[in-house]
Coordinates of C-alpha atoms in Angstrom, one line a residue:
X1 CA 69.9 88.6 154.1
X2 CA 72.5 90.1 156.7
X3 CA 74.2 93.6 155.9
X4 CA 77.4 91.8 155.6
X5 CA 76.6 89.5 152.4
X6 CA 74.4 92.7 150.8
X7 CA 77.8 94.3 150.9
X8 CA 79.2 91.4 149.6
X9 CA 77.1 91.1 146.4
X10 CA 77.2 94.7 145.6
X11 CA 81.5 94.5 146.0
X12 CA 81.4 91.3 143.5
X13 CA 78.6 93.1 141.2
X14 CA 81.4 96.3 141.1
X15 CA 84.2 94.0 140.5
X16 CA 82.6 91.9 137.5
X17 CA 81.8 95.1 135.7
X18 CA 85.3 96.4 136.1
X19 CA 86.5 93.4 134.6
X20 CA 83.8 93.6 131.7
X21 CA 85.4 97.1 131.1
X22 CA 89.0 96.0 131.0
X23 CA 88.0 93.3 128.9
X24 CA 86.4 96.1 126.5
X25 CA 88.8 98.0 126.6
X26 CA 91.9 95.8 126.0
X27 CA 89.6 94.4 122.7
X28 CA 88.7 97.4 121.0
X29 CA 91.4 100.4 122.3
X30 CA 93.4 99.4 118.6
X31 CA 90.5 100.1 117.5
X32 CA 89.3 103.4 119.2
X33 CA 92.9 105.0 118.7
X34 CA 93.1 103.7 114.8
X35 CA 89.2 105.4 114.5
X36 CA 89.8 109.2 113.6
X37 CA 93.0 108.2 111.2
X38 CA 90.2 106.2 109.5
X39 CA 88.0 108.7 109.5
X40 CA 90.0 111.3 108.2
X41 CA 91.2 108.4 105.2
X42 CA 87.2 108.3 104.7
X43 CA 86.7 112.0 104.0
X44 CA 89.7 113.2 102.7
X45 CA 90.7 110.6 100.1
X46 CA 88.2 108.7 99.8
X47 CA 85.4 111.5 100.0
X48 CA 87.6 113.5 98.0
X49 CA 87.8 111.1 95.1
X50 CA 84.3 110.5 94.8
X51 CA 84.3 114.8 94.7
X52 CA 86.2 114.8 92.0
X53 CA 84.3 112.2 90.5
X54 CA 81.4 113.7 90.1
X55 CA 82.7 117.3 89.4
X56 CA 84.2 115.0 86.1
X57 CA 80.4 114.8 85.3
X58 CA 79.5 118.4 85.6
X59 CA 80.6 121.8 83.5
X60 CA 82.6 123.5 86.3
X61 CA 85.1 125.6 85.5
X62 CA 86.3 128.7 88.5
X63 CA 84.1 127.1 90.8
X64 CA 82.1 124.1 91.1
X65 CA 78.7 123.3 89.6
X66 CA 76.6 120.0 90.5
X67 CA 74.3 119.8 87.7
X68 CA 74.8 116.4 86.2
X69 CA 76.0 116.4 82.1
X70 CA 76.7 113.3 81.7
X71 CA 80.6 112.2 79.9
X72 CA 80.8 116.5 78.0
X73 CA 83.9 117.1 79.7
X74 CA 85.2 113.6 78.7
X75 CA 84.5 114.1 75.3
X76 CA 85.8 117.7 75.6
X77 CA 89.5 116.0 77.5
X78 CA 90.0 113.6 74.0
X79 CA 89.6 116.1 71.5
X80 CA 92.3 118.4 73.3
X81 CA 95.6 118.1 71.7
X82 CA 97.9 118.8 74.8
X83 CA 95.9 116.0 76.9
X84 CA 96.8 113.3 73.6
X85 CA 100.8 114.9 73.9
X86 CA 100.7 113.9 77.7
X87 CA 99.6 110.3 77.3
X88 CA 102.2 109.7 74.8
X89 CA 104.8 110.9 76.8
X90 CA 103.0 109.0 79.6
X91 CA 103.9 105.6 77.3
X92 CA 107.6 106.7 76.5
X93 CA 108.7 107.7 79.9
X94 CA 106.1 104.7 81.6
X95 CA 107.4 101.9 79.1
X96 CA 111.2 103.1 79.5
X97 CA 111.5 104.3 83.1
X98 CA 109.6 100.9 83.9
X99 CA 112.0 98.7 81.9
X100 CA 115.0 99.8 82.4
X101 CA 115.0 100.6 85.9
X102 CA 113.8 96.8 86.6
X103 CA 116.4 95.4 84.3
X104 CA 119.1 98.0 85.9
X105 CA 117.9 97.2 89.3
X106 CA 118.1 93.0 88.6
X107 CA 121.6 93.0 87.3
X108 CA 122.7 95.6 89.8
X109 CA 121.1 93.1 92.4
X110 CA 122.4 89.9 91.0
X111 CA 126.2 92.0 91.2
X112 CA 125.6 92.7 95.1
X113 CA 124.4 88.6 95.2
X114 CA 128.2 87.7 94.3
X115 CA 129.4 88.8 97.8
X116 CA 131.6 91.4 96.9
X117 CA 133.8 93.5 99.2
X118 CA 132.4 96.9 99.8
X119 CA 128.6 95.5 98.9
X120 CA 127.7 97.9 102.4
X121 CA 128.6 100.9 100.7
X122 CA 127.5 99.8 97.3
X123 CA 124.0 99.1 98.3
X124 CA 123.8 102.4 100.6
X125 CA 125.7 104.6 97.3
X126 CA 122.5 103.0 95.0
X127 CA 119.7 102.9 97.6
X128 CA 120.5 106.8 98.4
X129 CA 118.8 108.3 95.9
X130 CA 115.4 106.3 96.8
X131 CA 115.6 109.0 100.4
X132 CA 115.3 112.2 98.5
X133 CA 112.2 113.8 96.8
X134 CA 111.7 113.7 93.1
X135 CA 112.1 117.6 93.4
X136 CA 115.5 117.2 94.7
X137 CA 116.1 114.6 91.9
X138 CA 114.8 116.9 89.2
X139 CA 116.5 120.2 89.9
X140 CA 120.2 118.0 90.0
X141 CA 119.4 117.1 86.8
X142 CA 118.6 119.7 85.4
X143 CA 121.9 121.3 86.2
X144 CA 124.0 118.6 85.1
X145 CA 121.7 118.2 82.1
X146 CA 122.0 121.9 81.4
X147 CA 123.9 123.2 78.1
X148 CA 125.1 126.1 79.6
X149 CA 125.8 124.7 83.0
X150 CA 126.1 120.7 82.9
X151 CA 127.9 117.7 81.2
X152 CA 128.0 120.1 78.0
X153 CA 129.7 122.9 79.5
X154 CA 132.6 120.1 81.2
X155 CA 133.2 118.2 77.5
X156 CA 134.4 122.4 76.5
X157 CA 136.1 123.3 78.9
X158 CA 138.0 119.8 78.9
X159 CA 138.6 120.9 75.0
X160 CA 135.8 119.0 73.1
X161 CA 134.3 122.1 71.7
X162 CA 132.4 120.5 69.5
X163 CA 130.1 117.7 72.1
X164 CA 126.8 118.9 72.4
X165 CA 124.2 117.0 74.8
X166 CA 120.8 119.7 74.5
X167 CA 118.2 116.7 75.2
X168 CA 117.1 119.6 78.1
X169 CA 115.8 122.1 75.8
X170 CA 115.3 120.1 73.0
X171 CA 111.3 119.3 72.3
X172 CA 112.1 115.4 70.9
X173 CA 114.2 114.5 73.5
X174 CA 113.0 116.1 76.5
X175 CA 110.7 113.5 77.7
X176 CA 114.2 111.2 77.6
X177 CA 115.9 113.5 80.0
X178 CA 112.5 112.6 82.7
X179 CA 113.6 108.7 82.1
X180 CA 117.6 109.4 82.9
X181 CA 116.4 111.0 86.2
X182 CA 113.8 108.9 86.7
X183 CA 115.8 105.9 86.3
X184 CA 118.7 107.1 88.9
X185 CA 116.1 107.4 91.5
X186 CA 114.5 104.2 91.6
X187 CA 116.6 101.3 90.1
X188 CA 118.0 101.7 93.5
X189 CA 115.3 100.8 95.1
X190 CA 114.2 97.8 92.4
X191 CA 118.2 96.4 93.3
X192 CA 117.0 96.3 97.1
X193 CA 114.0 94.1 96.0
X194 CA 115.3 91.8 94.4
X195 CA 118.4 91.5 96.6
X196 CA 116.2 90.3 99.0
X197 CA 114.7 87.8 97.2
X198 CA 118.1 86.6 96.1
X199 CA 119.4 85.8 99.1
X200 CA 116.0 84.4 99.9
X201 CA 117.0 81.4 97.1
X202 CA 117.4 77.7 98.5
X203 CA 121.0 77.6 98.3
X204 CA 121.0 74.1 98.4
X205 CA 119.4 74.5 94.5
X206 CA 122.1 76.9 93.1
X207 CA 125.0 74.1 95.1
X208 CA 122.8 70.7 93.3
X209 CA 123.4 73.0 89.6
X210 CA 126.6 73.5 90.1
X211 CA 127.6 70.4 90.9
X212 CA 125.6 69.1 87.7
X213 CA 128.3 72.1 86.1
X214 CA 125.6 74.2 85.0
X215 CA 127.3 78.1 84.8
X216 CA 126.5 80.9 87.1
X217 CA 124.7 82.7 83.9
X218 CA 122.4 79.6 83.1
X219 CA 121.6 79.2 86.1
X220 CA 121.0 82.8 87.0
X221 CA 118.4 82.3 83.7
X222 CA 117.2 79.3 84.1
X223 CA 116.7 78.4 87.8
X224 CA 116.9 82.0 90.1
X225 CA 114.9 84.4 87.9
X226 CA 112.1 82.6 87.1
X227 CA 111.7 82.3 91.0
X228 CA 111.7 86.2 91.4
X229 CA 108.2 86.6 89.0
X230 CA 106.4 88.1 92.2
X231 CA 109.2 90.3 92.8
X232 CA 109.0 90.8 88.6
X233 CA 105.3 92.3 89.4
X234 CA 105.6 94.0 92.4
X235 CA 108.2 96.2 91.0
X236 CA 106.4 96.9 87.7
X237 CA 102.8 97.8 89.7
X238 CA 105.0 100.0 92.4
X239 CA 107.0 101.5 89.3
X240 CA 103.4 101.4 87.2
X241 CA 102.4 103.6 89.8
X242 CA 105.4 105.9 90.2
X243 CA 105.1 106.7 86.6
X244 CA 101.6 107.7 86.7
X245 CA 101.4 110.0 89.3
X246 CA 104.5 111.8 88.5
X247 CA 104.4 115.2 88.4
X248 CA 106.7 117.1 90.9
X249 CA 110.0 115.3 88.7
X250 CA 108.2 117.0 85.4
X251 CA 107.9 120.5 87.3
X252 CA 111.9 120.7 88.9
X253 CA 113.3 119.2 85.6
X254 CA 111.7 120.7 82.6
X255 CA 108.7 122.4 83.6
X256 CA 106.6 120.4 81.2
X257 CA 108.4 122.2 78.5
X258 CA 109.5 122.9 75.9
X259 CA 105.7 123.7 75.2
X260 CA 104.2 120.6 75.9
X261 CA 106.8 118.2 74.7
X262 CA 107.7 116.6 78.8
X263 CA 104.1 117.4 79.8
X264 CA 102.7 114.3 82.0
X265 CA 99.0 113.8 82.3
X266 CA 99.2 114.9 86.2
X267 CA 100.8 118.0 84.9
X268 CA 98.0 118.0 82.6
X269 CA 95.6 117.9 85.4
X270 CA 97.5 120.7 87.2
X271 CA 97.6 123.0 84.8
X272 CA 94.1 122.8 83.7
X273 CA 92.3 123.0 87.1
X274 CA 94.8 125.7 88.8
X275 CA 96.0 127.8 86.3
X276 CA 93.1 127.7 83.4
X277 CA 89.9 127.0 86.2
X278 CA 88.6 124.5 84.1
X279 CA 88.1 122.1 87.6
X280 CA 85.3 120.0 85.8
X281 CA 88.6 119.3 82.9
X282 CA 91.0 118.7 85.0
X283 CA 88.7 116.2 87.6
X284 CA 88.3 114.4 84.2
X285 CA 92.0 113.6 83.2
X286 CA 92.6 112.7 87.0
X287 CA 89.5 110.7 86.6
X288 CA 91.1 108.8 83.6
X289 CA 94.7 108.5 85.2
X290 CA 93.0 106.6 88.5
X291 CA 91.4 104.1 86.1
X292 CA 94.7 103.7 84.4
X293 CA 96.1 103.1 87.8
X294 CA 93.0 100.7 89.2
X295 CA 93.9 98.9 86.0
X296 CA 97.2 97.5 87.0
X297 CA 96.1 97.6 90.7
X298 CA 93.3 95.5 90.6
X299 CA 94.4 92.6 88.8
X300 CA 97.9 92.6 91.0
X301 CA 95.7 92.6 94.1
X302 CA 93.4 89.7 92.4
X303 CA 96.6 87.5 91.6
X304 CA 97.5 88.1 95.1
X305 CA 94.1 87.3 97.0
X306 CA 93.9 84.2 94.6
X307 CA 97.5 82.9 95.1
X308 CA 96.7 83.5 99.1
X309 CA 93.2 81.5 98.9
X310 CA 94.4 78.4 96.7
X311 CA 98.1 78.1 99.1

């Protein structure tokens, strides 16, 4: 074989495994620059979890001890009275903030459907509250909720000595003043869900019932809502979710107080593992409140997967 066609064979041989690396490359770079995000996911959640899942099963308290024993601090979580205080208040400011802020959200959405003038500043006025931090949200509230300070201190100045509104420092009602605030941040954000889904609607339905002179109510009942049930479920899982893990509205508004009447199982959790160094306690209730969260996660994700697989 000549010189000339050796040099040949060795150009094509380079040139075939430069293409063999751009075809690598342009298949798996996604992958190479997505790599140490998932990584990091892997250790620090995920790894993290599975931490605190097993210090659940141990008798830590100031620092961590790895000797298995079993469900004791489980047992030791239920037979605390502050940790029963927290659930309930979990269920009363869950159940309400969950309820009212879809039904608040739907009729504010269904409102903004009507075409209105001014629905551009309507929707930014109730979607605004949805940008700021719960913190934010809780220390506003607490002012205007404040006797000294809020909505009490305006009714006497204005001359109605006698209105009193103390739900803020009042152990029965202080769980309520969590929903108000609670409820002015996200209803928002509910309205933008299912003002997309609204104007997602065949109109060519809404035009067929009116011309069979059904009203805008009925048919707001009976033909629009009924379509919105996924939008139904996302909001309560994403509002299911909110409601669980709040803690940093608890600390801003009422500081779980007074005593434990607003105290949330995350606070709970918090104030156990930080404050008292009972870790293996605390990795127990947030333990329990992940399993309360898996399940209304998992069967969501199941009715999803299924709908997806069966068209």
């Amino acid at each position: 074989m000549s010189s000339i066609a050796i040099g040949q064979t060795k150009q094509d041989q380079k040139t075939s495994m430069m293409d063999k690396v751009k075809d690598w490359l342009r298949w798996n770079t996604s992958k190479l620059v997505v790599a140490p995000s998932f990584a990091l996911v892997l250790v620090f959640v995920y790894g993290f979890i599975a931490w605190t899942g097993y210090t659940s099963f141990t008798k830590s308290k100031m620092l961590p001890i790895y000797s298995f024993e079993g469900l004791y601090q489980y047992i030791r979580l239920w037979k605390l009275p502050p940790w029963h205080v927290a659930i309930e208040n979990l269920v009363i400011f869950g159940g309400l903030f969950i309820i009212v802020s879809i039904v608040l959200g739907c009729l504010l959405a269904i409102l903004l459907d009507q075409r209105i003038r001014g629905e551009g500043i309507l929707r930014t006025i109730y979607l605004y509250p949805m940008a700021i931090s719960f913190i934010v949200t809780g220390t506003a509230w607490k002012w205007i909720l404040n006797p000294g300070l809020g909505i009490e201190n305006l009714m006497h100045g204005l001359g109605w000595t006698s209105f009193e509104f103390s739900w803020l420092v009042d152990p029965d009602m202080a769980v309520y003043t969590l929903v108000i605030a609670g409820v002015w941040q996200a209803s928002g954000f509910v309205m933008a869900m299912f003002l997309a889904a609204l104007r997602g609607v065949d109109q060519e339905i809404i035009k067929a019932a009116y011309l069979d002179g059904a009203s805008i109510s009925r048919i707001y009942l009976v033909i629009i809502l009924p379509t919105l049930r996924p939008v139904f479920l996302s909001s309560f899982v994403i509002l299911s979710h909110l409601a669980i893990k709040s803690f940093d509205l608890v600390v801003a508004l009422t500081g779980g107080g007074p005593g434990y009447s607003s105290t949330l199982p995350a606070n709970f959790m918090y104030e156990m593992t930080f404050r008292r160094n009972q870790i293996g306690l605390g990795a127990a209730s947030a333990i329990m409140m992940l399993a309360t969260v898996m399940a209304i996660i998992v069967p969501y994700l199941y009715s999803e997967l299924r709908e997806k697989k069966h068209g």
